[in-house]
Coordinates of C-alpha atoms and ligand atoms in Angstrom, one line a residue:
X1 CA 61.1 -19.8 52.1
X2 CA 60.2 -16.3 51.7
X3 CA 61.3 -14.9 47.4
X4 CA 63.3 -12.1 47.1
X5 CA 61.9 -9.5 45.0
X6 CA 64.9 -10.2 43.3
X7 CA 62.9 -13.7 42.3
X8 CA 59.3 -12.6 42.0
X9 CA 57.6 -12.7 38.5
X10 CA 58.8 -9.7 35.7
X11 CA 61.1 -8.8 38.6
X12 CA 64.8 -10.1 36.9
X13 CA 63.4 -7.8 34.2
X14 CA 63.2 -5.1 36.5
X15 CA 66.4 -5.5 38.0
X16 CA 68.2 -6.0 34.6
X17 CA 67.0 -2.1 34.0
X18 CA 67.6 -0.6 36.9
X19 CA 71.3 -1.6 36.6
X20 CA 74.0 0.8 36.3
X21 CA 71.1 3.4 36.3
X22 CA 71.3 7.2 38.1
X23 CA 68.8 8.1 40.6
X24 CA 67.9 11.5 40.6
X25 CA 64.6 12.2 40.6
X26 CA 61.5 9.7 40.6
X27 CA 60.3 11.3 37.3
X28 CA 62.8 8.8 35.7
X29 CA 61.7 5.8 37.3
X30 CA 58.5 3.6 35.9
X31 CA 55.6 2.9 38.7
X32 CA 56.6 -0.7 38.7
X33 CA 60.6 0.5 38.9
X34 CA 60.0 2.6 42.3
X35 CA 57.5 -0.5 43.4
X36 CA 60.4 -2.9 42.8
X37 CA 62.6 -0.5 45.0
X38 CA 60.0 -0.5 48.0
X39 CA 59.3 -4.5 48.1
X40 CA 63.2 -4.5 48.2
X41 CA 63.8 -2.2 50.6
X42 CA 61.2 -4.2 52.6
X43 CA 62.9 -7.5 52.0
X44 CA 66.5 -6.0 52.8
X45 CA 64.4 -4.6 55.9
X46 CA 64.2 -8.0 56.7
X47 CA 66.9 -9.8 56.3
X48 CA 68.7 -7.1 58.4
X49 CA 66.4 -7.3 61.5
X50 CA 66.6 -11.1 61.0
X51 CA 70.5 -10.6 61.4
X52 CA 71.3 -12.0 58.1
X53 CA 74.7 -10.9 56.4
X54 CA 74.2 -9.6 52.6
X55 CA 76.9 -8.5 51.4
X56 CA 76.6 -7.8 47.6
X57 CA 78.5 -4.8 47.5
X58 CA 81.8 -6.2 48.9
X59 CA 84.9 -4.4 47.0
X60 CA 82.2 -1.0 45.9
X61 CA 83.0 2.1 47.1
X62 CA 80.2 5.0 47.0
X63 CA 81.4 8.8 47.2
X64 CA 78.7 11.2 49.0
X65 CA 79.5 15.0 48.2
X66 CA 77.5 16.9 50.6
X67 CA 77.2 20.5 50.4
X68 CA 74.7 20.9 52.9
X69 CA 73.9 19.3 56.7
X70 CA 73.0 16.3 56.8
X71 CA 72.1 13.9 59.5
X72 CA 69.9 10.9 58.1
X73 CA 71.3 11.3 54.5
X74 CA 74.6 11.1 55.8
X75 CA 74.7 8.0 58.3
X76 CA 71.6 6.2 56.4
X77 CA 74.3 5.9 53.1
X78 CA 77.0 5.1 55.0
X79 CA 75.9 2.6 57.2
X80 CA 74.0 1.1 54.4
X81 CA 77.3 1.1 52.7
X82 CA 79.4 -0.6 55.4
X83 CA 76.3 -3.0 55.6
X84 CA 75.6 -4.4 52.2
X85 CA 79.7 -5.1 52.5
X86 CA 81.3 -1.7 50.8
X87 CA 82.1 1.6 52.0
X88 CA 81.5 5.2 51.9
X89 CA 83.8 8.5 52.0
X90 CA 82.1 11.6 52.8
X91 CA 83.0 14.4 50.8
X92 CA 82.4 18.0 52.1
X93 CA 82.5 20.1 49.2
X94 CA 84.5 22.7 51.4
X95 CA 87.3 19.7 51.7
X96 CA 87.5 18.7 47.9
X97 CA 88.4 20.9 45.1
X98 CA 85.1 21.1 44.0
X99 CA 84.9 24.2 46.8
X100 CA 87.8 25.9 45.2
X101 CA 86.6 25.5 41.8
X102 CA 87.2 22.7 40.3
X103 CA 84.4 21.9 37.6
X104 CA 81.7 19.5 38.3
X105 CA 82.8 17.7 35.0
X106 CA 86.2 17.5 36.4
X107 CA 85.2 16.3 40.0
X108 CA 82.9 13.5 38.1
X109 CA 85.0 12.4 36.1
X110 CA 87.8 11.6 37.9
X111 CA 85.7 10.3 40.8
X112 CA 84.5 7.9 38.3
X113 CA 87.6 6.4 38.0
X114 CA 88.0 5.7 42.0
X115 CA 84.2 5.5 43.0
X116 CA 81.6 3.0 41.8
X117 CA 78.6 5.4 42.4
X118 CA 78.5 9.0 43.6
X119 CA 75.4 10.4 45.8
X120 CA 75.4 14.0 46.2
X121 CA 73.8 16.6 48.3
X122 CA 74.0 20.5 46.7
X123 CA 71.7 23.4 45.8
X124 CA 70.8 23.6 42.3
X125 CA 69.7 20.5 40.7
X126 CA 71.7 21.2 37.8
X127 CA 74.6 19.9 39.4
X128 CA 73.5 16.8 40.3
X129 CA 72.3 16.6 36.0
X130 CA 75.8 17.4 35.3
X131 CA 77.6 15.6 37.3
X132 CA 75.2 12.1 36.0
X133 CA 76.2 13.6 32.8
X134 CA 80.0 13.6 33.1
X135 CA 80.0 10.8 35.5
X136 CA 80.7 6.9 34.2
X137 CA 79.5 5.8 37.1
X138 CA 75.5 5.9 38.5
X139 CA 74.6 9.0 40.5
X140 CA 72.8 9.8 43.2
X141 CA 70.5 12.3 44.5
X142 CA 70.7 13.5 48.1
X143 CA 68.4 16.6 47.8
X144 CA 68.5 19.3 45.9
X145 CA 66.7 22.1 45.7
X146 CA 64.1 20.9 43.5
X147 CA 63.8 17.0 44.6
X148 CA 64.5 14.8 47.5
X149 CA 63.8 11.5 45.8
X150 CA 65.3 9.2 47.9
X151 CA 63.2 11.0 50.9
X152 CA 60.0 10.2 49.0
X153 CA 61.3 6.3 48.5
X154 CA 61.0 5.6 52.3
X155 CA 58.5 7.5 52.7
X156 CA 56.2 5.7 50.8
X157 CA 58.1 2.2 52.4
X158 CA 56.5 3.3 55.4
X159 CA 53.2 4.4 54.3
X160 CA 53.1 0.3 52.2
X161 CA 54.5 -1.2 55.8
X162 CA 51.6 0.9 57.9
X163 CA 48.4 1.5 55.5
X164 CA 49.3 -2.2 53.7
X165 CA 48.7 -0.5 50.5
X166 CA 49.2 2.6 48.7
X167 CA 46.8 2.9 45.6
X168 CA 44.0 4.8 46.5
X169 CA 45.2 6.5 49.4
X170 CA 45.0 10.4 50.5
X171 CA 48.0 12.6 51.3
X172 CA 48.0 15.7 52.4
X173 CA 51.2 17.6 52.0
X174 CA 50.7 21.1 54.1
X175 CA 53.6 23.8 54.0
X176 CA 55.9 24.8 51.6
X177 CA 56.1 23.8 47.8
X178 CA 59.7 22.7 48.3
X179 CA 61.9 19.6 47.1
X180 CA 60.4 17.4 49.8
X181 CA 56.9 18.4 48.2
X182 CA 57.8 18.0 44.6
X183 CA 59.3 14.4 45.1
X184 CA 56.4 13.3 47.3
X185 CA 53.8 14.6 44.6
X186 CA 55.6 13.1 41.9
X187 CA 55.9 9.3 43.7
X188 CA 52.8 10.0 45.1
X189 CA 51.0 10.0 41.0
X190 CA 53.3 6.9 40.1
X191 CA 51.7 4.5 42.3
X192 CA 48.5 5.5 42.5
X193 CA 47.5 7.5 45.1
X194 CA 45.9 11.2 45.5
X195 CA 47.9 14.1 46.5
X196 CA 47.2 17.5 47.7
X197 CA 49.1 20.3 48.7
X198 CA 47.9 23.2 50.7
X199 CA 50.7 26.1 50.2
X200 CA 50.3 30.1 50.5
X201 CA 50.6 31.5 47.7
X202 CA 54.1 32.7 46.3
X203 CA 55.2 29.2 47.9
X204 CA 53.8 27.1 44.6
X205 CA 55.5 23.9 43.9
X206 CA 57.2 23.9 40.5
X207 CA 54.5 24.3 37.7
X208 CA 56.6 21.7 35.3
X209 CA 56.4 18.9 38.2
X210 CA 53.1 19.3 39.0
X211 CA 52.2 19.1 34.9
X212 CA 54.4 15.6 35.0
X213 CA 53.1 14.1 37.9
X214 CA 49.1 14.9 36.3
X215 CA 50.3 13.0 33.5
X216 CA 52.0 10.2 35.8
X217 CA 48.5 10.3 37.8
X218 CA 46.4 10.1 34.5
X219 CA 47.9 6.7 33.8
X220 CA 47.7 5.2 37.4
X221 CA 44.6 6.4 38.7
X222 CA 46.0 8.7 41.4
X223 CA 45.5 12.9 41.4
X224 CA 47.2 16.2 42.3
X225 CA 45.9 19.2 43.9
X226 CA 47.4 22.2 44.6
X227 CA 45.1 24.8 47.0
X228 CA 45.2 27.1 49.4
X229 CA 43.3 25.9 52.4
X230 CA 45.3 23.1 54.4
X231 CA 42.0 22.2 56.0
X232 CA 40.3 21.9 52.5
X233 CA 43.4 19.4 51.9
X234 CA 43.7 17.6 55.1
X235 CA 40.0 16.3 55.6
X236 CA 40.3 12.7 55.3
X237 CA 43.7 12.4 54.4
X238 CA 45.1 9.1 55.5
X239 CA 48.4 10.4 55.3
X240 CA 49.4 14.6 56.5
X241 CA 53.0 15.3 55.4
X242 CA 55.3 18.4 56.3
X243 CA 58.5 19.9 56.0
X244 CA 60.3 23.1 57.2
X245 CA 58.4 26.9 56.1
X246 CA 62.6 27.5 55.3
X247 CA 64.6 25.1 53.4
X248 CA 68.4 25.1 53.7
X249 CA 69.4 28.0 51.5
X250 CA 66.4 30.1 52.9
X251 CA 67.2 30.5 56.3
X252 CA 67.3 34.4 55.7
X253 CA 63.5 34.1 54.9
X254 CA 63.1 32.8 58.2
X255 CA 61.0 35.6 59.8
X256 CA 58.8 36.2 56.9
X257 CA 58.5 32.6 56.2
X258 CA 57.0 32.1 59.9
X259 CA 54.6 35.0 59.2
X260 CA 53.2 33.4 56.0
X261 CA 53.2 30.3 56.8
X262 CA 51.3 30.6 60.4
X263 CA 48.3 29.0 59.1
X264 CA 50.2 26.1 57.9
X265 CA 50.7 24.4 61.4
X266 CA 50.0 21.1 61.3
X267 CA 48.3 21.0 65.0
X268 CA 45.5 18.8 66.5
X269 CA 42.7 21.3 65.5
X270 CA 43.8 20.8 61.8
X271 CA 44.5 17.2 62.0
X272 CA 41.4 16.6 63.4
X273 CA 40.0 17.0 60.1
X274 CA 42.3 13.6 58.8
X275 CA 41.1 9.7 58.8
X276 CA 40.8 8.5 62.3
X277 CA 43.7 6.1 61.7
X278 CA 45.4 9.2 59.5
X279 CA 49.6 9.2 59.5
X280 CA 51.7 11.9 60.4
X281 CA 55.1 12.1 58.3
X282 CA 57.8 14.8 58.1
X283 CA 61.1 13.8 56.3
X284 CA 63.1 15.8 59.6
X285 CA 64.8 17.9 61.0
X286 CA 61.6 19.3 62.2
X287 CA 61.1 22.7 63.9
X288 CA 58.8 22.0 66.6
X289 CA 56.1 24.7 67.1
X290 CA 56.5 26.1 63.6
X291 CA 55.2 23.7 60.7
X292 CA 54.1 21.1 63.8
X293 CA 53.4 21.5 67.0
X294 CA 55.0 18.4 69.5
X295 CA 51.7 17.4 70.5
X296 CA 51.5 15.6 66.8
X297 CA 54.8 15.0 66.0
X298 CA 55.3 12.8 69.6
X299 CA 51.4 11.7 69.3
X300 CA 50.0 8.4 68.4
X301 CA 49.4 9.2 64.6
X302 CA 53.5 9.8 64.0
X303 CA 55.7 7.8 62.1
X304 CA 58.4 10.2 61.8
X305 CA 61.2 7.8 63.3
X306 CA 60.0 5.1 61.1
X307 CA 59.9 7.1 57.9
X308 CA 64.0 8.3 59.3
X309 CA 65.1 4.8 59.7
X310 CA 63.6 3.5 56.2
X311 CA 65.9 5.7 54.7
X312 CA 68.0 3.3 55.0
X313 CA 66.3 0.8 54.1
X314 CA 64.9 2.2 50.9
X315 CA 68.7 3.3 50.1
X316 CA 69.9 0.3 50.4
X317 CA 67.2 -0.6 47.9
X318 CA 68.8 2.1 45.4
X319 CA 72.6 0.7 46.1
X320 CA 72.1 -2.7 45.4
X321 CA 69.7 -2.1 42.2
X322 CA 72.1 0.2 40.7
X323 CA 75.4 -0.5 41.9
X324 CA 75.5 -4.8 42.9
Ligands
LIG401 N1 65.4 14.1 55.8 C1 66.7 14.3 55.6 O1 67.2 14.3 54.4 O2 67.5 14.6 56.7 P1 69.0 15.1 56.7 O3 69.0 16.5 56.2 O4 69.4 15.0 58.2 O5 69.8 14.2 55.8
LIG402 N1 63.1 20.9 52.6 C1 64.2 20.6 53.5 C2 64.4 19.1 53.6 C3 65.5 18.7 54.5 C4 65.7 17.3 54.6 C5 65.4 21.3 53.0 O1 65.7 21.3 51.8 O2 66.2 21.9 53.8

């Protein structure tokens, strides 16, 4: 029979750490700590499709705040919820009294006394900090405006379940320097591989995440590159990534985003430049014609609906090592 990561050497270890744990960005988490999570996800992956019920999480409850849309975020947790056996309230911030004023302390703290973890989905990162801070029980990210860690964990799921490894590997990231960006660069240095983003410039990505993931990339073997030119960045790249030119909480850049970023399309002319067997990834929603054009995002290279159903997957992953 098949071990568990759950059973595989060092791995109780592991698993003894990463309980009770927040997840908030991957800067926290060891490279073997966000390998554990992957081989996980991949064995809960399993077991799923193979219609086994696991139900560790029978009796838990997990509260998502969401201050923002959210499609995949949203349905991945809950559904991953209801199917490792607990269950999940959704929380619009406009619905609690968190949108009337009620301080983040306040809101954590007496969540914690109902709620057995907390994901949340806001604007600053701050918030998510202090709520982890006031909260008694483990919290999770669901994007900020700095990092989308749990984004980045399926992401490189999918990249393991199609490339068969990760060390080693290329990725491109083209577009904006954004939260998707940061947490991708970040796990990207943790476990091995090279990373480079082409963004225009005013659209950096955060100068004290790209100092932490050198250092993370110094002690793995991996690399990060920041530059200009996406087709400097893209030639053979296993993997091009990209995301919106306007996050949520930028839409009124919109028209001046387009403008600065019209070099940025990833389109066949640029990808041509990639590995023949080269990925395409974007964490969704995508606006088709701007950062992609449909010929890539529906072509053979894309993975985009792969990467959107490992999210729950690789959550699942996070739920059962922090919260079973
Ligand atoms: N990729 C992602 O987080 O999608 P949603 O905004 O739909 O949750
Ligand atoms: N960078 C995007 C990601 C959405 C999942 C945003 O923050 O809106």
């Amino acid at each position: 029979m098949r071990q568990s990561p759950l059973q595989t050497a060092g791995s109780e270890e592991i698993a003894a750490r990463l309980k009770g744990r927040d997840f908030i960005g991957l800067v926290d988490y060891k490279p073997e700590e966000i390998r554990y999570l992957i081989d996980l996800a991949i064995e809960l992956k399993r077991r799923h499709q193979a219609g086994e019920i696991y139900q560790p999480l029978k009796g838990k409850t997990l509260g998502m705040i969401f201050e923002k849309s959210s499609t995949r975020t949203r349905v991945s947790f809950e559904v991953g919820m209801y199917q490792l056996g607990g269950y999940a309230l959704f929380l619009s911030r406009d619905d609690i009294q968190l949108g009337r004023g009620e301080t983040i302390r306040d809101t954590a703290q007496t969540l914690s006394r109902f709620l057995d973890g907390i994901m949340i989905r806001t604007y600053g990162h701050r918030n998510v900090v202090e709520l982890a801070r006031a909260a008694t029980v483990p919290v999770i990210n669901g994007l900020s405006d700095l990092s989308h860690p749990c984004q980045a964990l399926a992401d490189y799921q999918t990249v393991l379940e199609k490339k068969g490894r990760l060390e080693g590997l290329k990725i491109a990231f083209v577009g904006d320097g954004n939260n998707v960006c940061h947490s991708l660069m970040m796990g990207a240095a943790k476990l091995g591989m090279h990373f480079v983003a082409a963004v225009p410039e005013g659209y950096d990505p955060d100068g004290e995440v790209v100092q932490l993931s050198r250092e993370a990339a110094e002690q793995t073997g991996g690399s990060v590159a920041v530059v200009r030119d996406p087709a400097e960045a893209v030639t053979d790249a296993d993997v091009i990534y990209t995301d919106v030119w306007a996050s949520m909480g930028f839409e009124h850049e919109q028209k001046e985003r387009e403008r600065v970023f019209r070099k940025y399309q990833v389109n066949d002319k640029l990808a041509a430049r990639a590995k023949p067997d080269y990925l395409f990834m974007h964490c969704l929603p995508a606006h088709r014609g701007e950062e992609v054009t449909d010929e890539i995002i529906d072509g053979p290279h894309s993975v985009v609906f792969d990467e959107a159903e490992n999210r729950l997957h690789a959550q699942k992953a996070i739920l059962v090592a922090i919260m079973a």
